[in-house]
């Protein structure tokens, strides 16, 4: 039970109301299918980057899935997020191999560079910092993943440089 | 790949392949080049090390210079410590180049491809001469990984050319009965490679005994053990072998549907599985009346896991496939009687399934030839941590842990002193130096207090604190506990609190005994494997490294200098140049001293953050 993730404060950011029409095909695809709850939630997260509160309501109304069941599932699995995330999600691997190769120093350096804590998003909405279990690139430990890109054999300074490079690209 | 295919691992039953049709030479200057193959390893770890850039560079050179060599992709061959890897096969044999970047590739094209002069300095493995990496390769036996690094995983023809789908064709062609297939697997002695070690053939027999209209076979690809990545490598490098294993299993137990439950953290594995499933359907290996076996209808789909370690447990995995919270259920009924959608269900691990086609083709005896009395065949280990050659190694059961780490793995990084090897992930334990001659089989490893698990070997040196490692695993299992059983949910939390206190210098007399008492209670009172094994990392570290616990508790010292709160930082007056960097960076302003004078740390204000130690360029901060 990941008690830390039971934090239910939905951050009230002035954001465009999520366009829920975009999940209609998803609901159609999985309507009345056995075991459809996780694929629906995964699909919603793929569209929005997280699961908006309104989406839960809509899925419940249209498919009959219970809100409480969905909330139970969404908070059980580490993949699901209930809050919006930054444009780039930085996943720092904290598997065993990365741990013994000092992954903590990476997280420390990134927290320092981004001025946020683990699990938080920067004010400009560019980066979200996450600790994850093994990414399966143990031979390159310590490792982090930004988007689909994996970076290996890192040090705190190398990680900071990668962040600087992304920031520079974003500025252009 | 061709018959001169590189790595002379002992690949059982290698079969020559047909040469691809030769291309017409357009550039007479490089006439011989059409016979050359260049193969780039594009597994997840290779790509992370830069293999995609290397591949793109070669492709670019090939296109701009109009060179006629054949450029191909493959997956991980296990030598992760040498990634990115580029194999060049010419008329004289194979040359595997290691640690290749975009500059070195240009050299290889110029010298090897154009002038036919291999660059020996970059070669890590060759057919024609030995390299220092031969000790990594020579003692390996590749059965599970027989195709990984040899074929393009996105091309079914390459799998078929290396005996792929021959096993299911043999069953169909010779009318091998279901019970004979099961008996072959029983005779091979194959045991579940996911960690449990339950005989696979028996499992199939139970599922076969339970009659029902719908039955399921599930491939457990939810490789959650931090530090193990062999399943990822097999799925990325040889997805068809797993699919064929499932088809044979489905035939044996009369399953009608299959599910591959794969971690969402493995996007490349999922992509390659999807491609493989489509190809298998197209070639008639999935669908109705497969290969003419009347009434054998079977198809499968991929279910992406959503990130929960406990879903590696069979009943939790089933709950997750059904779309619920992945919480284990009471057994009996066992999945073989009532599993997915309450139908008889058989669950096997990726590595187990990848062995099945090989066993059917080569006979049970050929497989049982390797290994020990009770643990047959080979096992893939993920060598990681403070080891020189980290990667995947497949060895026969019965090899000593010492040989795996020091002979194949090359020993400890930076020639430091070996302290322990962690086997079995969060359910396993730490094996100390005096037990290094333990052989790898299920029962011998269990006797040490660790478990074989899925095959992760995390090597630790003198700089690793064993209490910190125990705390790391407890932190993991505590977070991953599903919360169903009180002892697992609360007990792991209490154990973690005690360990945290110990590492922060607040350890008390009696803590070790308290940890042990809690550990046995959790083991006895948990429903599933997660809780039953969660205390193992703590119990084995207490058993073999009790002195480290005592140093933390009574002397308030961390011998490995890892637990920051227990360290003392001091300035070495001999080395200090008075550069003031440490004082500027000290968050509590605990360092006194002016420019060009020896600095001094006020211990009362020091919070042991270590920033002075990391920032000092003159090695002038002493830690003890």
XYZ file of N, CA and C in Angstrom, chain B residues 126-275:
450
model
N 36.202 -12.578 -31.120
C 36.372 -12.902 -32.527
C 36.465 -14.411 -32.694
N 36.202 -14.868 -33.894
C 36.323 -16.296 -34.179
C 37.775 -16.728 -34.258
N 38.610 -15.814 -34.739
C 39.951 -16.222 -35.113
C 41.016 -15.990 -34.052
N 40.703 -15.214 -33.032
C 41.703 -15.021 -31.964
C 40.993 -14.770 -30.642
N 41.753 -14.960 -29.556
C 41.172 -14.788 -28.221
C 41.303 -13.339 -27.764
N 40.368 -12.916 -26.958
C 40.486 -11.593 -26.340
C 40.309 -11.756 -24.834
N 40.480 -10.662 -24.098
C 40.317 -10.785 -22.648
C 38.880 -11.136 -22.271
N 37.954 -10.904 -23.164
C 36.552 -11.182 -22.845
C 36.184 -12.647 -23.022
N 37.120 -13.468 -23.464
C 36.798 -14.876 -23.639
C 36.386 -15.549 -22.342
N 36.932 -15.072 -21.218
C 36.551 -15.694 -19.947
C 35.095 -15.410 -19.611
N 34.533 -14.361 -20.201
C 33.110 -14.091 -19.990
C 32.263 -15.108 -20.748
N 32.775 -15.544 -21.888
C 31.959 -16.316 -22.817
C 32.174 -17.822 -22.703
N 33.430 -18.235 -22.492
C 33.771 -19.639 -22.693
C 32.971 -20.629 -21.843
N 32.628 -20.257 -20.597
C 31.947 -21.225 -19.734
C 30.427 -21.124 -19.777
N 29.928 -20.282 -20.656
C 28.476 -20.158 -20.724
C 27.869 -21.219 -21.641
N 26.661 -21.621 -21.315
C 25.908 -22.536 -22.179
C 24.592 -21.855 -22.483
N 24.331 -21.598 -23.747
C 23.156 -20.802 -24.083
C 22.002 -21.661 -24.584
N 21.007 -21.789 -23.743
C 19.772 -22.464 -24.152
C 18.636 -21.439 -24.154
N 18.396 -20.832 -22.996
C 17.362 -19.794 -22.934
C 17.704 -18.652 -23.889
N 18.977 -18.259 -23.871
C 19.399 -17.101 -24.655
C 19.946 -17.517 -26.017
N 19.515 -18.704 -26.495
C 20.145 -19.262 -27.706
C 20.059 -18.333 -28.912
N 19.012 -17.523 -28.973
C 18.856 -16.650 -30.141
C 19.139 -15.175 -29.842
N 19.249 -14.828 -28.545
C 19.398 -13.413 -28.193
C 20.742 -12.882 -28.689
N 20.682 -11.894 -29.538
C 21.911 -11.348 -30.084
C 22.310 -12.014 -31.394
N 21.522 -13.007 -31.815
C 21.834 -13.671 -33.079
C 20.828 -13.345 -34.168
N 19.589 -13.037 -33.739
C 18.557 -12.828 -34.748
C 17.968 -11.425 -34.631
N 17.324 -11.004 -35.703
C 16.533 -9.794 -35.645
C 15.194 -10.182 -35.028
N 14.919 -9.716 -33.809
C 13.718 -10.181 -33.102
C 12.421 -9.764 -33.783
N 12.508 -8.841 -34.720
C 11.284 -8.401 -35.381
C 11.041 -9.142 -36.688
N 11.824 -10.190 -36.918
C 11.718 -10.939 -38.162
C 11.518 -12.420 -37.856
N 10.300 -12.900 -38.098
C 9.961 -14.292 -37.740
C 10.785 -15.288 -38.551
N 11.181 -14.885 -39.757
C 11.944 -15.822 -40.592
C 13.296 -16.148 -39.970
N 13.880 -15.163 -39.314
C 15.177 -15.434 -38.687
C 15.022 -16.396 -37.510
N 13.886 -16.270 -36.814
C 13.633 -17.229 -35.724
C 13.404 -18.616 -36.308
N 12.605 -18.681 -37.360
C 12.318 -19.985 -37.987
C 13.584 -20.626 -38.523
N 14.500 -19.810 -39.017
C 15.738 -20.348 -39.581
C 16.636 -20.961 -38.501
N 16.405 -20.594 -37.279
C 17.184 -21.191 -36.172
C 16.297 -22.121 -35.359
N 15.638 -23.035 -35.999
C 14.789 -24.047 -35.361
C 13.507 -23.488 -34.766
N 13.186 -22.234 -35.083
C 11.990 -21.641 -34.509
C 10.720 -22.297 -35.016
N 9.781 -22.508 -34.145
C 8.492 -23.158 -34.401
C 8.657 -24.591 -34.922
N 9.873 -25.116 -34.817
C 10.061 -26.512 -35.210
C 9.491 -27.445 -34.155
N 9.514 -26.988 -32.883
C 9.017 -27.838 -31.799
C 7.522 -28.083 -31.958
N 6.764 -27.015 -32.215
C 5.317 -27.203 -32.347
C 5.004 -27.951 -33.644
N 5.843 -27.734 -34.682
C 5.651 -28.496 -35.918
C 5.920 -29.983 -35.681
N 6.919 -30.266 -34.839
C 7.244 -31.663 -34.526
C 6.048 -32.317 -33.818
N 5.468 -31.581 -32.864
C 4.315 -32.112 -32.138
C 3.161 -32.378 -33.102
N 2.939 -31.428 -34.003
C 1.830 -31.585 -34.950
C 2.117 -32.708 -35.946
N 3.348 -32.724 -36.449
C 3.708 -33.677 -37.503
C 3.760 -35.114 -37.008
N 4.225 -35.293 -35.776
C 4.385 -36.667 -35.265
C 3.240 -37.070 -34.349
N 2.203 -36.249 -34.296
C 1.060 -36.540 -33.427
C 1.473 -36.840 -31.992
N 2.380 -36.050 -31.459
C 2.812 -36.257 -30.075
C 1.622 -35.939 -29.167
N 1.300 -36.846 -28.258
C 0.116 -36.619 -27.419
C 0.412 -35.578 -26.351
N -0.669 -35.036 -25.803
C -0.520 -34.015 -24.762
C 0.269 -34.561 -23.581
N -0.073 -35.786 -23.180
C 0.600 -36.351 -22.005
C 2.076 -36.620 -22.287
N 2.391 -36.940 -23.537
C 3.809 -37.144 -23.870
C 4.591 -35.839 -23.791
N 3.960 -34.753 -24.230
C 4.627 -33.445 -24.113
C 4.897 -33.153 -22.637
N 3.864 -33.369 -21.813
C 4.021 -33.088 -20.376
C 5.115 -33.975 -19.782
N 5.110 -35.271 -20.193
C 6.110 -36.192 -19.653
C 7.525 -35.756 -20.051
N 7.677 -35.255 -21.270
C 8.997 -34.787 -21.706
C 9.474 -33.647 -20.806
N 8.558 -32.726 -20.505
C 8.948 -31.586 -19.662
C 9.248 -32.066 -18.239
N 8.459 -33.024 -17.737
C 8.751 -33.585 -16.401
C 10.137 -34.221 -16.410
N 10.405 -35.039 -17.443
C 11.696 -35.733 -17.510
C 12.884 -34.773 -17.635
N 12.639 -33.623 -18.264
C 13.755 -32.676 -18.438
C 14.201 -32.090 -17.099
N 13.302 -32.150 -16.094
C 13.653 -31.607 -14.779
C 13.550 -30.090 -14.712
N 12.956 -29.471 -15.737
C 12.829 -28.007 -15.752
C 11.978 -27.532 -14.577
N 12.531 -26.550 -13.832
C 11.785 -25.981 -12.709
C 11.543 -24.502 -12.981
N 10.474 -23.965 -12.390
C 10.047 -22.591 -12.655
C 11.169 -21.597 -12.418
N 11.474 -20.824 -13.449
C 12.616 -19.915 -13.373
C 12.258 -18.552 -12.775
N 10.998 -18.372 -12.396
C 10.612 -17.080 -11.821
C 11.046 -16.946 -10.373
N 11.446 -18.039 -9.759
C 11.894 -17.946 -8.375
C 11.390 -19.101 -7.542
N 10.157 -19.545 -7.808
C 9.561 -20.606 -6.995
C 10.272 -21.932 -7.148
N 10.676 -22.249 -8.363
C 11.382 -23.499 -8.594
C 10.479 -24.715 -8.612
N 9.171 -24.515 -8.856
C 8.253 -25.653 -8.905
C 8.410 -26.359 -10.260
N 8.424 -27.714 -10.258
C 8.615 -28.426 -11.528
C 7.539 -28.051 -12.559
N 7.983 -27.578 -13.710
C 7.064 -27.068 -14.726
C 6.139 -28.157 -15.267
N 6.703 -29.337 -15.503
C 5.910 -30.433 -16.056
C 4.751 -30.811 -15.140
N 5.025 -30.842 -13.833
C 3.973 -31.176 -12.870
C 2.860 -30.142 -12.897
N 3.286 -28.883 -12.988
C 2.313 -27.799 -13.041
C 1.377 -28.006 -14.232
N 1.962 -28.359 -15.361
C 1.165 -28.599 -16.566
C 0.216 -29.784 -16.351
N 0.738 -30.801 -15.655
C -0.062 -31.993 -15.432
C -1.312 -31.649 -14.620
N -1.117 -30.839 -13.577
C -2.266 -30.450 -12.749
C -3.294 -29.703 -13.599
N -2.792 -28.771 -14.410
C -3.714 -27.980 -15.235
C -4.407 -28.872 -16.260
N -3.675 -29.876 -16.753
C -4.264 -30.795 -17.731
C -5.358 -31.656 -17.091
N -5.134 -32.019 -15.804
C -6.101 -32.886 -15.106
C -7.454 -32.225 -14.911
N -7.446 -30.889 -14.767
C -8.700 -30.197 -14.514
C -9.403 -29.903 -15.835
N -10.525 -30.532 -16.015
C -11.232 -30.369 -17.291
C -12.174 -29.164 -17.228
N -12.187 -28.395 -18.285
C -13.089 -27.257 -18.371
C -13.145 -26.807 -19.817
N -14.187 -26.085 -20.168
C -14.326 -25.623 -21.544
C -13.257 -24.586 -21.872
N -13.071 -23.636 -20.944
C -12.041 -22.613 -21.126
C -10.908 -22.843 -20.139
N -9.700 -22.779 -20.659
C -8.529 -22.835 -19.789
C -7.567 -21.778 -20.270
N -6.718 -21.316 -19.373
C -5.814 -20.240 -19.764
C -4.365 -20.571 -19.437
N -3.495 -20.028 -20.256
C -2.069 -20.067 -19.925
C -1.575 -18.622 -19.885
N -0.886 -18.294 -18.802
C -0.409 -16.924 -18.633
C 1.112 -16.928 -18.573
N 1.708 -15.989 -19.285
C 3.154 -15.806 -19.182
C 3.409 -14.658 -18.217
N 4.100 -14.955 -17.144
C 4.405 -13.929 -16.148
C 5.653 -13.163 -16.588
N 5.428 -11.994 -17.170
C 6.543 -11.147 -17.608
C 6.550 -9.862 -16.787
N 6.123 -9.992 -15.543
C 6.074 -8.827 -14.651
C 7.359 -8.833 -13.821
N 8.464 -8.782 -14.510
C 9.773 -8.919 -13.859
C 10.003 -7.747 -12.907
N 9.667 -7.964 -11.651
C 9.695 -6.848 -10.708
C 10.931 -6.786 -9.844
N 11.698 -7.870 -9.793
C 12.885 -7.871 -8.942
C 13.845 -6.779 -9.371
N 14.085 -5.786 -8.514
C 15.073 -4.789 -8.925
C 16.440 -5.467 -9.024
N 17.069 -5.337 -10.159
C 18.386 -5.962 -10.313
C 18.370 -7.185 -11.209
N 17.198 -7.539 -11.743
C 17.127 -8.676 -12.663
C 16.495 -8.203 -13.956
N 17.095 -8.571 -15.091
C 16.539 -8.087 -16.352
C 16.616 -9.131 -17.462
N 16.718 -10.428 -17.062
C 16.830 -11.457 -18.096
C 15.526 -11.633 -18.862
N 14.391 -11.438 -18.197
C 13.123 -11.603 -18.910
C 12.976 -10.517 -19.971
N 13.350 -9.301 -19.602
C 13.308 -8.210 -20.572
C 14.163 -8.554 -21.788
N 15.344 -9.086 -21.495
C 16.274 -9.386 -22.570
C 15.723 -10.476 -23.492
N 15.089 -11.491 -22.921
C 14.523 -12.562 -23.747
C 13.359 -12.009 -24.577
N 12.491 -11.204 -23.942
C 11.339 -10.666 -24.674
C 11.784 -9.734 -25.792
N 12.829 -8.968 -25.531
C 13.312 -8.037 -26.552
C 14.114 -8.755 -27.630
N 14.804 -9.812 -27.234
C 15.748 -10.442 -28.153
C 15.202 -11.659 -28.861
N 14.197 -12.320 -28.269
C 13.706 -13.571 -28.845
C 12.249 -13.792 -28.453
N 11.359 -12.860 -28.824
C 9.969 -12.963 -28.352
C 9.259 -14.224 -28.851
N 9.653 -14.705 -30.044
C 8.956 -15.875 -30.582
C 9.192 -17.129 -29.739
N 10.349 -17.221 -29.085
C 10.603 -18.429 -28.291
C 9.619 -18.508 -27.128
N 9.250 -17.347 -26.570
C 8.288 -17.325 -25.469
C 6.900 -17.671 -25.998
N 6.567 -17.112 -27.167
C 5.254 -17.397 -27.755
C 5.146 -18.877 -28.106
N 6.217 -19.435 -28.682
C 6.176 -20.859 -29.013
C 6.048 -21.711 -27.748
N 6.756 -21.308 -26.691
C 6.639 -22.007 -25.405
C 5.204 -21.992 -24.913
N 4.539 -20.852 -25.088
C 3.137 -20.756 -24.651
C 2.224 -21.621 -25.514
N 2.520 -21.673 -26.822
C 1.678 -22.491 -27.707
C 1.790 -23.967 -27.312
N 3.034 -24.390 -27.017
C 3.228 -25.792 -26.622
C 2.530 -26.056 -25.283
N 2.655 -25.111 -24.358
C 1.978 -25.238 -23.066
C 0.466 -25.292 -23.248
N -0.030 -24.455 -24.142
C -1.471 -24.411 -24.391
C -1.948 -25.748 -24.948
N -1.135 -26.304 -25.852
C -1.482 -27.619 -26.401
C -1.525 -28.657 -25.276
N -0.506 -28.624 -24.412
C -0.374 -29.642 -23.368
C -1.528 -29.592 -22.379
N -1.953 -28.403 -22.003
C -3.013 -28.330 -20.982
C -4.379 -28.061 -21.606
N -4.439 -27.984 -22.909
C -5.676 -27.679 -23.639
C -6.203 -26.293 -23.330
N -5.312 -25.320 -23.308
C -5.744 -23.946 -23.058
C -6.341 -23.343 -24.312
N -7.297 -22.459 -24.103
C -7.940 -21.808 -25.246
C -7.501 -20.355 -25.386
N -7.004 -19.782 -24.296
C -6.591 -18.385 -24.347
C -5.286 -18.170 -23.599
N -4.513 -17.180 -24.064
C -3.244 -16.889 -23.399
C -3.091 -15.408 -23.122
N -2.381 -15.105 -22.059
C -2.132 -13.715 -21.702
C -0.650 -13.571 -21.382
N -0.022 -12.550 -21.938
C 1.346 -12.218 -21.514
C 1.234 -10.979 -20.636
N 1.496 -11.151 -19.355
C 1.370 -10.042 -18.410
C 2.741 -9.381 -18.298
N 2.895 -8.245 -18.991
C 4.231 -7.639 -19.091
C 4.259 -6.275 -18.411
N 5.350 -5.970 -17.778
C 5.524 -4.659 -17.128
C 5.417 -3.528 -18.149
N 4.725 -2.477 -17.760
C 4.626 -1.312 -18.645
C 5.977 -0.589 -18.747
N 6.885 -0.881 -17.805
C 8.202 -0.235 -17.836
C 9.086 -0.777 -18.958
N 8.606 -1.807 -19.660
C 9.399 -2.406 -20.726
C 8.755 -2.124 -22.091
N 8.745 -0.864 -22.527
C 8.031 -0.545 -23.776
C 8.576 -1.276 -24.997
N 9.894 -1.466 -25.059
C 10.471 -2.123 -26.235
C 10.070 -3.594 -26.288
N 10.046 -4.222 -25.108
C 9.641 -5.627 -25.045
C 8.203 -5.772 -25.525
N 7.336 -4.865 -25.102
C 5.923 -4.932 -25.501
C 5.787 -4.742 -27.005
N 6.550 -3.774 -27.530
C 6.469 -3.508 -28.967
C 6.886 -4.750 -29.767
N 7.990 -5.374 -29.341
C 8.471 -6.527 -30.107
C 7.551 -7.729 -29.955
N 6.928 -7.867 -28.771
C 5.959 -8.945 -28.591
C 4.757 -8.743 -29.511
N 4.306 -7.494 -29.607
C 3.148 -7.209 -30.458
C 3.441 -7.593 -31.903
N 4.640 -7.201 -32.363
C 5.034 -7.550 -33.734
C 5.063 -9.065 -33.894
